[in-house]
Each structure stands twice: as structure tokens, then as C-alpha cells.
Coordinates of C-alpha atoms and ligand atoms in Angstrom, one line a residue:
X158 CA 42.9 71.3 134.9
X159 CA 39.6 71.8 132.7
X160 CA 41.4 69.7 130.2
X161 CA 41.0 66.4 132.1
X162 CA 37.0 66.1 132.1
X163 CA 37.5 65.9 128.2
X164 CA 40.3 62.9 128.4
X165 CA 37.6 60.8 130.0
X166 CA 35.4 60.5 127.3
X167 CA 38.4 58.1 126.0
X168 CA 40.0 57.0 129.2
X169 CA 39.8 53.9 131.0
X170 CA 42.6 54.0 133.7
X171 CA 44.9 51.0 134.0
X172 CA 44.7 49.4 137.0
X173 CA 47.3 46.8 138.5
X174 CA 44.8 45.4 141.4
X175 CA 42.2 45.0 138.2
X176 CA 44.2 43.5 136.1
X177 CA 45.2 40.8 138.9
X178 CA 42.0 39.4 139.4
X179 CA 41.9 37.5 136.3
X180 CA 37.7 37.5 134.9
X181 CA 36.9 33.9 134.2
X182 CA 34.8 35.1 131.4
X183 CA 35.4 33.0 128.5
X184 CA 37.6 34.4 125.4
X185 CA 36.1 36.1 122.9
X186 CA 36.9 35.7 119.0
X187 CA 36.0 38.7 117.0
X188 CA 36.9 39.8 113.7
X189 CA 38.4 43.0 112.3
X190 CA 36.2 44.2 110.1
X191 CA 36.7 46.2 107.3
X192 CA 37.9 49.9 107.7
X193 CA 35.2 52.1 108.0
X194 CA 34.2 54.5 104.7
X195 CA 35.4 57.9 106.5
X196 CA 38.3 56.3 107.8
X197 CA 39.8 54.3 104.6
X198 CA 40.9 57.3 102.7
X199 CA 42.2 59.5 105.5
X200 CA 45.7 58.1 105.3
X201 CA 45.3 58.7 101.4
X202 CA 48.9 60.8 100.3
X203 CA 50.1 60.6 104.0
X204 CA 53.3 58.9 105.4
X205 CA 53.9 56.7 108.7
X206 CA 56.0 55.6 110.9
X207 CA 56.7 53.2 113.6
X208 CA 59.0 52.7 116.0
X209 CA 59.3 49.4 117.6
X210 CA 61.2 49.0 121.4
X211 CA 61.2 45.6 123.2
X212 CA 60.4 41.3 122.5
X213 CA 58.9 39.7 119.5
X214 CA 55.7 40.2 120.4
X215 CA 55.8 44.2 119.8
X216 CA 57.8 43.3 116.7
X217 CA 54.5 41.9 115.3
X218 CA 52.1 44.1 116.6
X219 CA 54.2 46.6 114.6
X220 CA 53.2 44.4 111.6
X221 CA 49.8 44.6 113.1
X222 CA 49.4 48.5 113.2
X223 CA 51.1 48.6 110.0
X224 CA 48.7 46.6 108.2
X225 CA 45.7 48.5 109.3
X226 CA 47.6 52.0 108.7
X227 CA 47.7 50.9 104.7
X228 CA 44.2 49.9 104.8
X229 CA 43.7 53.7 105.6
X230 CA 46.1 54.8 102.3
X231 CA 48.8 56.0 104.8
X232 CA 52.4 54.7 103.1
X233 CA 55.3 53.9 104.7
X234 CA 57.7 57.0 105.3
X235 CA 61.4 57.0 104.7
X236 CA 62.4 58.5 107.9
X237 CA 61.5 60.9 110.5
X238 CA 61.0 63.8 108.3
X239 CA 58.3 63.0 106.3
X240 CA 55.9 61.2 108.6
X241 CA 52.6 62.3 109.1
X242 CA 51.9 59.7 112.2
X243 CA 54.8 58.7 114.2
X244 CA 54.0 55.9 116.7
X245 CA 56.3 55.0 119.1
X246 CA 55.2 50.9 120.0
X247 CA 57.0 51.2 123.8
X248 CA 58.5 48.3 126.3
X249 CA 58.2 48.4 129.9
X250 CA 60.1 45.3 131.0
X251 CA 63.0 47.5 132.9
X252 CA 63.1 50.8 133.9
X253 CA 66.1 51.6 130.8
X254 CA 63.3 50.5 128.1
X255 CA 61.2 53.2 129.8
X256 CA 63.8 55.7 130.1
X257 CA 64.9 55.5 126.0
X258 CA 61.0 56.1 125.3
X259 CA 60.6 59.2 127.6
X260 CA 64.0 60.5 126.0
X261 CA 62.7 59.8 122.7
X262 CA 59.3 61.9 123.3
X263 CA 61.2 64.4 124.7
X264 CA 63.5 65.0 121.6
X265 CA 59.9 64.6 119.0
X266 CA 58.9 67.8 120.6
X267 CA 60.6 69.8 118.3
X268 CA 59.0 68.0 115.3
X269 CA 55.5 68.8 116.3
X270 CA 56.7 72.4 116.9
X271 CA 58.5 72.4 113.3
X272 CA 55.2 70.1 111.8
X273 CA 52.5 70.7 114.4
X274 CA 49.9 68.4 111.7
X275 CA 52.3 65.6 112.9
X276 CA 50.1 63.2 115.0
X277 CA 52.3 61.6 117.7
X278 CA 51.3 58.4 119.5
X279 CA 52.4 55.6 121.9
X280 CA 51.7 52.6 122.4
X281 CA 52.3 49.0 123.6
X282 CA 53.4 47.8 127.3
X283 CA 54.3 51.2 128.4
X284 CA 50.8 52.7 128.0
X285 CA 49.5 50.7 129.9
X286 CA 50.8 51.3 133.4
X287 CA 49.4 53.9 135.1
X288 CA 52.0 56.0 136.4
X289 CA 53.2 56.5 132.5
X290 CA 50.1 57.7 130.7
X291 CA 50.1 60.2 133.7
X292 CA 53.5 61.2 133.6
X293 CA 52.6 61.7 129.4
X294 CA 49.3 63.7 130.5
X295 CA 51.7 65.7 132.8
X296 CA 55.5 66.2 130.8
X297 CA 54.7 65.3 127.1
X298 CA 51.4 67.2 126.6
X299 CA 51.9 67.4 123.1
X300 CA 51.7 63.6 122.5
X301 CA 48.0 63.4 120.7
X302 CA 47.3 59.7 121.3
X303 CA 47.5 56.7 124.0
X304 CA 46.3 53.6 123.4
X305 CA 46.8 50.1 124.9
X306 CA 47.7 46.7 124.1
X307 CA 44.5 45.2 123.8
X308 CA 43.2 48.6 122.0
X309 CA 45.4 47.9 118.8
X310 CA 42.2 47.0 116.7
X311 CA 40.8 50.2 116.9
X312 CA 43.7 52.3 115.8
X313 CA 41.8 53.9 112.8
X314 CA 38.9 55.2 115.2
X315 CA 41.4 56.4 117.7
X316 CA 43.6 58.3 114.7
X317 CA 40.4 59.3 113.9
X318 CA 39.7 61.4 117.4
X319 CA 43.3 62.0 117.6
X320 CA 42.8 64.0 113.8
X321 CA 39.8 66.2 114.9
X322 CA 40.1 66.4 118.6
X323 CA 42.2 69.0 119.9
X324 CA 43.0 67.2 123.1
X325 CA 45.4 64.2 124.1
X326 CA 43.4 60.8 123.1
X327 CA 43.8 57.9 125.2
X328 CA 42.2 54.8 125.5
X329 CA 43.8 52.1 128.0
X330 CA 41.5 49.5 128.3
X331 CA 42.9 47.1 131.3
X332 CA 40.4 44.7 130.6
X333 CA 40.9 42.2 128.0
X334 CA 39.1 39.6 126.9
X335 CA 39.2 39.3 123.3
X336 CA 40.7 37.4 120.8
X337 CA 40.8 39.2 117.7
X338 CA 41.1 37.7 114.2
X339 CA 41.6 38.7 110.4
X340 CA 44.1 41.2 111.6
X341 CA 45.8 43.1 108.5
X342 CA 49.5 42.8 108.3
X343 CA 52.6 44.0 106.8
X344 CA 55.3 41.4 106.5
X345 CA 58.1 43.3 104.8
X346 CA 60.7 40.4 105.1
X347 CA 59.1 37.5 102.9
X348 CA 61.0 34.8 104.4
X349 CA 60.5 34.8 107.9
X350 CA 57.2 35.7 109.5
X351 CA 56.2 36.0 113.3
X352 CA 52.7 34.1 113.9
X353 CA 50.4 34.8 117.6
X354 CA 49.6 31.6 118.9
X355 CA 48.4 32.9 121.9
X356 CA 47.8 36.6 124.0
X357 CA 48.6 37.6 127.7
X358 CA 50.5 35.6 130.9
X359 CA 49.3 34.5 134.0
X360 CA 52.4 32.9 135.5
X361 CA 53.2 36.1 137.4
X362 CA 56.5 36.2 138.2
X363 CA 57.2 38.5 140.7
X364 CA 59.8 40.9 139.3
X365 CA 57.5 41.2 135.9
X366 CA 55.4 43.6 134.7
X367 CA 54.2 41.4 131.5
X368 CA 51.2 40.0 133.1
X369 CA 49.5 43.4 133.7
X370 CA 50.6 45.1 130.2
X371 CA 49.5 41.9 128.4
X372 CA 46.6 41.0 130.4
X373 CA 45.3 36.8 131.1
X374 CA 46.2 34.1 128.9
X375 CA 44.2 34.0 125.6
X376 CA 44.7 31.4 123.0
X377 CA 44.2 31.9 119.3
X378 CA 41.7 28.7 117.8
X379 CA 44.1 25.9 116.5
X380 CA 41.7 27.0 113.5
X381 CA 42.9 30.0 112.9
X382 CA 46.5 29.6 113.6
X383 CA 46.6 26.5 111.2
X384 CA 45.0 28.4 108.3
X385 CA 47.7 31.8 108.8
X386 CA 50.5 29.1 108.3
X387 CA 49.2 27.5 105.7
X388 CA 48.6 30.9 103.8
X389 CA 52.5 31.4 104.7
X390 CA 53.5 28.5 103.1
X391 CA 51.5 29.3 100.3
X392 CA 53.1 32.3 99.6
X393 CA 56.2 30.9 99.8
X394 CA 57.6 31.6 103.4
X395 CA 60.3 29.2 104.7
X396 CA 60.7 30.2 108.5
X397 CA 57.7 31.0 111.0
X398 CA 57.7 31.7 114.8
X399 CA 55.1 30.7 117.0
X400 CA 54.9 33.7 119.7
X401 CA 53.1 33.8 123.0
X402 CA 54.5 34.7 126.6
X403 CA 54.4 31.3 128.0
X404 CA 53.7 29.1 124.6
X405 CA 53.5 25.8 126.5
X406 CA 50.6 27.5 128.5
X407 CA 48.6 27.3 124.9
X408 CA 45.2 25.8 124.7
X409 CA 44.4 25.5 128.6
X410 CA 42.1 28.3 128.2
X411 CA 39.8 26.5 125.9
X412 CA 36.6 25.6 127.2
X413 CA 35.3 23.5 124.4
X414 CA 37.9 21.2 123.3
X415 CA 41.3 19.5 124.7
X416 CA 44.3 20.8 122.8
X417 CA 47.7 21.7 124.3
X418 CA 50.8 23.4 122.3
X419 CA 52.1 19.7 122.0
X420 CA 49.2 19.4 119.8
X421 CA 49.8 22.4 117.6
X422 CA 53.3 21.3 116.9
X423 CA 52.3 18.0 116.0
X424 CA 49.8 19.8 113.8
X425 CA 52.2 22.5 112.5
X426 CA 54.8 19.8 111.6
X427 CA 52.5 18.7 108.7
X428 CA 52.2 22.2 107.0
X429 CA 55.1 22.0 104.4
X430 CA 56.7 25.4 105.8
X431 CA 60.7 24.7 105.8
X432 CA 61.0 25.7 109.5
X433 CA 59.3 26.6 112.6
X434 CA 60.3 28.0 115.8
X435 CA 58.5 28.9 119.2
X436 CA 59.1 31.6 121.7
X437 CA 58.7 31.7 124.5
X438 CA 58.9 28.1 126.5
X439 CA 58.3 28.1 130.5
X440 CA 60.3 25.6 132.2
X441 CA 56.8 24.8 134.3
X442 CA 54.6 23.4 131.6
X443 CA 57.3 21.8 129.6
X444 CA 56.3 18.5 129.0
X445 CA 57.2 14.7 128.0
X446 CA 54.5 14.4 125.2
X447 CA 56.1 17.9 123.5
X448 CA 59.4 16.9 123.9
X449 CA 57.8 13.4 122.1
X450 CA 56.6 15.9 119.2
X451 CA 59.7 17.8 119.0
X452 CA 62.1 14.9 118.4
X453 CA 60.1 14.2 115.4
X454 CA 62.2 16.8 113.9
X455 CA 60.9 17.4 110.2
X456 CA 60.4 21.3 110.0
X457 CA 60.5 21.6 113.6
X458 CA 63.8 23.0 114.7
X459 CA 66.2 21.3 117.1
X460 CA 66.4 24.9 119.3
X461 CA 65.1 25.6 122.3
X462 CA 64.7 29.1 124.4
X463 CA 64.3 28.2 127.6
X464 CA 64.5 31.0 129.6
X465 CA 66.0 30.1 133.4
X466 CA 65.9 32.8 135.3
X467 CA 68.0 31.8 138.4
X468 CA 70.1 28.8 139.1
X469 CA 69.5 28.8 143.0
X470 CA 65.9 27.4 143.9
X471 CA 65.2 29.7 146.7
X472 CA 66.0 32.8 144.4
X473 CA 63.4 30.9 142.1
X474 CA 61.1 30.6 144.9
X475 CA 61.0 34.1 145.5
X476 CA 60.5 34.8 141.4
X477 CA 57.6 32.8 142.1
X478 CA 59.2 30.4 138.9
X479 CA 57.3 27.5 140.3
X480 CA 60.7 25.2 139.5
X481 CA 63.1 24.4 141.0
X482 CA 66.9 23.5 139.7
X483 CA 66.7 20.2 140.0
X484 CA 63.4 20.3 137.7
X485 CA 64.5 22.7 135.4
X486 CA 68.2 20.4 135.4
X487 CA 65.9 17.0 134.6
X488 CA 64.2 18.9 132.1
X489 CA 67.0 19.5 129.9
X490 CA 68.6 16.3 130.6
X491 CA 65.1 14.4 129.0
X492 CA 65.4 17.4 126.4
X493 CA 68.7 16.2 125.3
X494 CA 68.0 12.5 125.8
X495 CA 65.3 13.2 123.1
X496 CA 67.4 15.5 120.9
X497 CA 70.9 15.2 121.5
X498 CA 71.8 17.9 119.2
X499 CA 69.5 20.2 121.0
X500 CA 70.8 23.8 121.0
X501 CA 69.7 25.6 124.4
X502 CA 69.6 29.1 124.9
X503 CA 68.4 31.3 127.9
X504 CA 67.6 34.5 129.8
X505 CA 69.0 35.1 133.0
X506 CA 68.3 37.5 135.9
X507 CA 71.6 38.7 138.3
X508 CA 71.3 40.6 141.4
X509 CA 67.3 39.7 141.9
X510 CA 66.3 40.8 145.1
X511 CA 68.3 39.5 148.4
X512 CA 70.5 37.6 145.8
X513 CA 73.7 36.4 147.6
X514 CA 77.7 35.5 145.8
X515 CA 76.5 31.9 146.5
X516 CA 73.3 31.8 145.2
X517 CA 74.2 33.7 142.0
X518 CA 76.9 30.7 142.1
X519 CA 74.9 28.2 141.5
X520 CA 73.5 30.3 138.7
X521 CA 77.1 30.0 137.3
X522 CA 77.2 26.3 137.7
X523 CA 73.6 25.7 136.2
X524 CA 75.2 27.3 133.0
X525 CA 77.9 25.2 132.9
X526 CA 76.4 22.3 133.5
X527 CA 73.2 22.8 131.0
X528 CA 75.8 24.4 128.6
X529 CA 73.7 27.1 126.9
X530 CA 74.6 28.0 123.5
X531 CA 73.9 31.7 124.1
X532 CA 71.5 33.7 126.7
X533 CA 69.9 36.9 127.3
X534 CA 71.1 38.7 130.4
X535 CA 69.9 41.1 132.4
X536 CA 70.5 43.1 136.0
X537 CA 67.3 43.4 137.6
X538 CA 65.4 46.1 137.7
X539 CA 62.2 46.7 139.7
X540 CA 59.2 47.8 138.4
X541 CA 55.9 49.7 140.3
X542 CA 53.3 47.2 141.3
X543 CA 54.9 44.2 141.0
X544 CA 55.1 41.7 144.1
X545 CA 59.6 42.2 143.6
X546 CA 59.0 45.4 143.4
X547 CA 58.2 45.6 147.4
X548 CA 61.3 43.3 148.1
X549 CA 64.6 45.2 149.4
X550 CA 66.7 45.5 146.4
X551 CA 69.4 45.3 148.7
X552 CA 72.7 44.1 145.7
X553 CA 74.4 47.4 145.1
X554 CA 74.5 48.3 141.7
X555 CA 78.3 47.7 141.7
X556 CA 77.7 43.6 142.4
X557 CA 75.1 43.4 139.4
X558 CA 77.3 45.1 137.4
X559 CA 80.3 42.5 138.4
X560 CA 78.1 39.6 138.7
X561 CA 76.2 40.1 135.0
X562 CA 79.7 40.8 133.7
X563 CA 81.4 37.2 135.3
X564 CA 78.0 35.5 133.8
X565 CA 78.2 36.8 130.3
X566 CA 82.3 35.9 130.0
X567 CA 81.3 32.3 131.1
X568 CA 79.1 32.4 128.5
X569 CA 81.5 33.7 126.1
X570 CA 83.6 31.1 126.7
X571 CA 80.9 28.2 126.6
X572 CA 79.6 30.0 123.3
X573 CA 83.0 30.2 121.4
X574 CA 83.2 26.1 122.2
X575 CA 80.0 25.1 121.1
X576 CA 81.0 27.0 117.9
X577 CA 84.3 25.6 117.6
X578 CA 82.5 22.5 117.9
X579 CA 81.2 23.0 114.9
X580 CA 84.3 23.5 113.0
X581 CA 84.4 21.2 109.4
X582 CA 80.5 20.2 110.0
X583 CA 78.9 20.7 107.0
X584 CA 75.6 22.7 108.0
X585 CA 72.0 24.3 106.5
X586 CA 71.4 28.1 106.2
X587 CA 68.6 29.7 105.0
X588 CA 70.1 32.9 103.2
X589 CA 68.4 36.5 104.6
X590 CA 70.4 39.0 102.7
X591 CA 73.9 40.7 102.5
X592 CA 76.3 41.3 105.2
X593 CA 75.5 44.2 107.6
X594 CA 79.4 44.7 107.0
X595 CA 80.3 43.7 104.2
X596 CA 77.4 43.6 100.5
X597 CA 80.0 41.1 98.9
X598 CA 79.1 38.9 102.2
X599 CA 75.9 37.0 102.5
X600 CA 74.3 35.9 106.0
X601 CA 72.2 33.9 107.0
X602 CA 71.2 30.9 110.0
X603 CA 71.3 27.3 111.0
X604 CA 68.4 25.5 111.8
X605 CA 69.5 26.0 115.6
X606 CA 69.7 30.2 114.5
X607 CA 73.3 30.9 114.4
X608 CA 74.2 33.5 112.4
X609 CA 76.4 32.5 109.6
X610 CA 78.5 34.2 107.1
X611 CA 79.5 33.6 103.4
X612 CA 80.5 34.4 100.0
X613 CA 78.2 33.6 97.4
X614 CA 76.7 34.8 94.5
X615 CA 73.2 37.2 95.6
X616 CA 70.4 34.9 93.5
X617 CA 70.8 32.6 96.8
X618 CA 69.3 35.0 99.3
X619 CA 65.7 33.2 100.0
X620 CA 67.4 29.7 99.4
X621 CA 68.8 27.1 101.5
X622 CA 72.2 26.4 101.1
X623 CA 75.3 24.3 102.2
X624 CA 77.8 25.8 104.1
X625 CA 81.2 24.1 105.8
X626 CA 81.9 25.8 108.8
X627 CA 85.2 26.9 108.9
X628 CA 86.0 29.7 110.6
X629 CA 83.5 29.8 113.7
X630 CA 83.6 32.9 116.0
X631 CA 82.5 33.2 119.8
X632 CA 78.7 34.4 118.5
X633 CA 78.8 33.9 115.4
X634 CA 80.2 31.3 112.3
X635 CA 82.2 31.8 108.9
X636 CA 82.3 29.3 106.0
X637 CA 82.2 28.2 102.8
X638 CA 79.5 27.8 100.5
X639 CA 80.0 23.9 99.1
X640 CA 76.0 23.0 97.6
X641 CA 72.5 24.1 97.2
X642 CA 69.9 22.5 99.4
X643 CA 66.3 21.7 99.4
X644 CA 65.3 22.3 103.1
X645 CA 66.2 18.6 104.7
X646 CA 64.4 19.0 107.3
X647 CA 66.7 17.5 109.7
X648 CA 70.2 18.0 111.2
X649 CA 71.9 21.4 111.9
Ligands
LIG50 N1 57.7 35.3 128.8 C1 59.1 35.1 128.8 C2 59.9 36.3 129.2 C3 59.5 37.6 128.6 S1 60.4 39.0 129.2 C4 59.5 34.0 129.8 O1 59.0 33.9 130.9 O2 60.3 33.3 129.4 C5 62.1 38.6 128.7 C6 63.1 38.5 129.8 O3 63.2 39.8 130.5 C7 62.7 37.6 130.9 O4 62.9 36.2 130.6 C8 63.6 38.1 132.1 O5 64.8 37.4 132.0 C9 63.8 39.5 131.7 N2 63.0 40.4 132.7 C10 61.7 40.4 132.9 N3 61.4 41.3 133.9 C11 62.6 41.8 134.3 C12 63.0 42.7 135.3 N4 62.0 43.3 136.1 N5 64.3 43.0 135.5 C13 65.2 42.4 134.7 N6 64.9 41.6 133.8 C14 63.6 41.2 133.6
LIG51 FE1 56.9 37.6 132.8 FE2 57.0 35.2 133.9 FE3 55.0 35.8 132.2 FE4 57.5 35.4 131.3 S1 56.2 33.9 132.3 S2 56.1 37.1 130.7 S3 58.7 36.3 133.0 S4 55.4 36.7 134.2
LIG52 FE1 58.5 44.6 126.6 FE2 55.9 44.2 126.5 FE3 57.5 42.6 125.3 S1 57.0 44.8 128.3 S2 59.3 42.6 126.5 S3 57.2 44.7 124.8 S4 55.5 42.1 126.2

């Protein structure tokens, strides 16, 4: 096909076996400059949107992309119909993530046939495997642009090519290496706001595909991840989450000073912002001097995602966890030495490769024992080119059906008693908005993110408030409102 020697002008292919051999060149910060002359008005009287699949971490590079599409005078469009640019920011942690995209691109078609101007892109993890932006170049012809994870920054050269060039646009790069700062950003909430502590994962656990779309661990400078929180406070945010893969692998890429995510809690924890979260926590690097920090309490929140995987250490070997249950058990029993109202959630794997009834046992007991508030659960799926991926997935479809079903009633039942727990406590909720259900109902959560509902008057949405649990529910909790509240700071 003549029209591949053109693609290459823009492609660099993605490349598993690459990607693995980590470069020890040191990070690079660079900044995003300012758009470019040609390129600031070409959005000008032109509508986008965005659609967002998968974790936290596409959520903001959503925010991300966003940002830099108003620099270029594109607005925000109401739906479907009136978008110029329609970008579709994928997920490829299991093979139903992929599937929902491909479906997706498959129904756009008739939108570029009804609006053939219509520029149609993907991004995120998906683009950059291989065997997807080949299967686009193949089935989906008309998408007009592909671009990467670590190609984000460029988005108003690539819309650029994707404008004047008649041919699919792609550029993949599978090399990282860059940190990049003064990112534009659209924060549409006002409350809440996601903040990048740090790029990439190395841990490489063998059923995950993360590492490769994500590429090696890169840190943001204490620096400049101080200074975007303090701007939040300043404009008058009261929650902020600290993202990264593997958060308590932050800092151990810096080759010019000695600071560890312990450190940037301690640090964070002197900002006045009401609240702040982290996600995601590996069991691995968890340890004593952060659990030190995060018994200070103050602003920092007395929740913890700390994501399991298995209870059975051999099923852990073979996830290449690098824990086993015994560590992973002492861990939470320091954590809650520490922080005895600790909430803990999870996310959990059933039917992994070889998995047996009495291994996924012990995965049952670990839960009981640990107690989880709540957990993410999953039936394993394989994905092309990961070390899992080569293993015999040998539990019938029936079993992880079964098993994930007995997993999430136990934790049903360990939810609805935590909640009942609660029952008469008196607790502090920052107010989001209305009800989805019900507009006379407001929402909003604890300190340890339970949801919780209300009746109130509407002026408290953006407040915090007092609320006496009274009616709590397996997931979520119904009260009363009974004061206002300045942020304490402490307690649920
Ligand atoms: N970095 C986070 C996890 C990010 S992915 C951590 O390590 O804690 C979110 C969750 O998706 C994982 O915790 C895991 O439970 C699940 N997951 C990842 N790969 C998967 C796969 N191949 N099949 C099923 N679930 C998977
Ligand atoms: Fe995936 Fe493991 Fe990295 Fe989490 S820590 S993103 S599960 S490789
Ligand atoms: Fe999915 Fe990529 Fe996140 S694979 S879970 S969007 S890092």
C-alpha cells in the first residue's frame, strides 16, 4: 500500500522489547511553550471533544489536552454533534477497555461520512501498543490522527498535520524521557483537582501492560509539584490527588538530591489545601517513615488504596508483586497501629494464571482479615507482550466468573458493616453538587471518600459540612445535616 511510505514521515513504531530496556538517561524537564502563531487561532469558532476511558491518570491528561485545545480557540462542544475534533483518550488495561474503543471507532464512522471536516483522533495507552495502531491503519482508515502518551505536548503540531495532510497521522514515540512542565489545563470541577507527581512504572508486573504504555519512572521536581498546589490553594481548591503509577516509587529517579514521597507528604501537609489524597500506593515501597508522615493527619487523609492483587504468595510470585502475604499482612497491621481509623481499600485480580480454589482462598481470607472498606475487582485478562501473557490461562471463564462473584459478595458484606459502623457518628463532607438522583439531594464525601447523601440547602455545595450518619447503605451513607464546618483537619 503506497499509502504507508507517507505514515512514516510521523511514525515511530512502538516496540515492547524497546520499551523494556529501560535508557538510564537522566529525565529531562522541559517546558511547554507557548502555542505557536499559526497554530493559536486554528481552533478559533471550532468545538471539541474528549472522551476519556480508563484510571485517573487519563482523567487528567484529558485536563491536559483540553487545556492546550483552548489555547488554540477550540471551545468545548456540547455533544457529539457539533465537534469539530473528537478524541477518544483510550485504556488498554484488559482486553474489554480495548474492545468498547474499537466499537466506539466503528460506530464514529458514520459521523465523518455525515461531517467528513470532523478530525478524529486517539490517543492514550491504547496507541501505543503496536498491534492497535496497525489494526487502526488496517480497519478504521478514516481515523486522521494517532498519537502517544508521551506525545501529548505536541497535540497542536499533530492537529496541525492531521488538518492539511490527507493521510492518517501518527506519532507513537516509545521512548520517553521527558518531563514536561507548564502544561495548560482545564479543571472544570473547582473543588477537586488531580495533580502528576510522577510519569511511567517500572515494577512490571507480569499480567500488565502499564509499564510499556506509560514508559520508565519519571518524577516531577518537588519544585514544581509544590508550586501547582500552592496555586490550587490559592484559588480556592479544597481536595487534591497526588497521581502516579507507583507513588511511593517517587523521587528515586532523582540524580541530584535525596527525596522520597514521604518527603512530599511531609511537605504537602504544610500547604493549607483542606485535603489531599494519593493514588496509587505499592505494597513494596511502602514504608515506616511515610506511614510516620501520614499519622500526622492534618490535611492528609486517613485512606489508603492499597492495591493487593492476590492473597496467596505464590500467585504473587508469579505477578512478579515482589510481596508476599505475610508482608503485605504486616504492612497493614503497622498501618493501622499508626492510624487506627485507617480506611483500606483495594484492587484485586481472580482467576490469574494457574490460579487454584485454594489459592484464590486465601485471597478470601486476606480480605477478611485486612477488612477492606471497598475494592476494585477484576477477572484477568491477558494482554500481548506481557510476561502473563505467555502463561496458560488455564481457569475457565466459568470459575472467574464464580470466583470474582464470591469475592465481591464478601465484600459486600464487609462494606455494609464498616458502614453500619458508622451509624450515629457524626462525620465531615465536603459538598460536590446535587444528587445524581435526586436535585433536592446533595452529595458529597468523608475524609476516608465515602459517598454521602443529604438534604440541605444548595449555597453548601463547595463547603464542608456536618453530617450524622443515619441511615448507612452497603456502598454508600445517608444522614442528616446537623452544622457547618471549617475543614478540621482530622477525624472522619
Ligand atoms: N499502578 C496500580 C494499578 C494500575 S492498573 C497499582 O499497581 O496499584 C489498575 C488495576 O487494574 C490493577 O491494580 C489490577 O488490579 C488491574 N489490572 C491490571 N492489569 C490487569 C489485567 N491484565 N487483567 C486484569 N486486571 C488487571
Ligand atoms: Fe501495572 Fe504493577 Fe505498575 Fe501497577 S505497579 S501499573 S499493576 S506494573
Ligand atoms: Fe488504562 Fe493506561 Fe490508566 S492502560 S488504567 S489508562 S495508565
Amino acid at each position: 500500500m503506497g499509502q504507508e511510505k507517507d505514515y512514516s514521515r510521523y511514525f515511530v513504531a512502538p516496540d515492547l522489547k524497546a520499551a523494556k530496556k529501560r535508557s538510564k538517561d537522566g529525565v529531562r524537564v522541559i517546558r511547554f511553550e507557548d502555542i505557536p502563531e499559526p497554530m493559536r487561532d486554528a481552533g478559533r469558532g471550532k468545538k471539541y471533544l474528549i472522551v476519556t476511558y480508563g484510571c485517573q491518570m487519563n482523567v487528567h491528561d484529558s485536563e491536559t489536552m483540553a487545556g492546550i485545545l483552548e489555547q488554540m480557540g477550540y471551545e468545548p462542544a456540547a455533544g457529539e454533534e457539533d465537534a469539530d475534533v473528537i478524541l477518544l483518550n483510550t485504556c488498554a488495561i484488559r482486553e474489554n477497555a480495548e474492545d468498547k474503543v474499537f466499537g466506539e471507532l466503528g460506530r464514529l464512522k458514520q459521523r465523518k461520512l455525515e461531517k467528513p471536516g470532523l478530525i478524529l483522533g486517539v490517543c492514550g495507552c491504547m496507541s501505543q501498543e503496536e498491534v492497535v495502531v496497525n489494526r487502526i491503519l488496517r480497519s478504521y482508515p478514516y481515523v486522521d490522527l494517532i498519537f502517544g502518551t508521551h506525545n501529548i505536548h505536541r497535540l497542536p503540531h499533530l492537529l496541525m498535520n492531521a488538518l492539511f495532510s490527507k493521510e492518517m497521522v501518527v506519532e507513537v514515540w516509545s521512548k520517553e524521557g521527558d518531563v514536561v512542565e507548564n502544561l495548560p489545563k482545564v479543571r472544570r470541577d473547582g473543588l477537586k483537582a488531580w495533580v502528576n507527581i510522577m510519569y511511567g512504572c517500572d515494577k512490571f508486573c507480569t499480567y500488565c501492560i502499564v509499564p510499556y504504555t506509560r514508559g520508565k519512572e519519571r518524577s516531577r521536581r518537588p519544585e514544581d509539584v509544590l508550586a501547582e498546589i500552592r496555586d490550587l490553594a490559592r484559588k480556592g481548591y479544597k481536595e487534591i490527588t497526588l497521581l502516579g503509577q507507583n507513588v511511593n516509587a517517587y523521587g528515586k529517579d532523582f540524580t541530584d538530591r535525596d527525596y522520597t514521597f514521604a518527603d512530599l507528604m511531609d511537605d504537602v501537609r504544610k500547604i493549607g489545601i483542606p485535603r489531599v489524597r494519593f493514588t496509587t500506593s505499592h505494597p513494596r515501597d511502602f514504608d515506616d517513615r511515610l506511614i510516620e508522615v501520614l499519622a500526622k493527619r492534618g490535611n492528609l487523609v486517613e485512606h489508603i488504596h492499597l492495591p493487593v492483587q492476590s492473597g496467596n504468595s505464590q500467585i504473587l510470585k508469579l505477578m512478579a508483586r515482589k510481596y508476599t502475604r505475610e508482608h503485605y499482612l504486616e504492612l497493614v497491621r503497622k498501618i493501622k497501629e499508626a492510624i487506627p481509623d485507617v480506611v483500606l481499600t483495594t484492587d484485586i485480580i481472580v482467576g490469574f494464571p494457574g490460579e487454584t480454589e485454594e489459592q484464590f482462598e486465601d485471597t478470601l481470607s486476606l480480605v477478611r482479615e485486612v477488612e477492606f472498606d471497598s475494592a476494585f475487582t477484576f477477572i484477568y485478562s491477558p494482554r500481548e507482550g506481557t510476561p502473563a501473557a505467555k502463561m496458560q490461562d488455564d481457569v475457565p471463564m466459568e470459575v472467574k466468573k464464580e470466583r470474582l462473584d464470591r469475592l465481591n459478595r464478601l465484600l459486600a458484606e464487609i462494606g455494609r458493616r464498616k458502614n453500619e459502623a458508622l451509624r450515629g457518628q457524626v462525620v465531615e463532607v465536603l459538598v460536590e453538587g446535587e444528587s445524581k438522583k435526586d436535585p433536592n439531594v446533595l452529595s458529597g464525601r468523608t475524609r476516608t471518600n465515602k459517598l454521602v447523601h443529604f438534604r440541605g440547602p444548595k449555597h453548601l455545595i463547595g463547603q464542608f459540612v456536618k453530617i450524622r450518619i443515619d441511615d448507612p447503605q452497603t456502598w454508600t451513607l445517608r444522614g442528616t445535616l446537623v452544622g457547618e464546618a471549617s475543614a478540621t483537619g482530622a477525624g472522619a
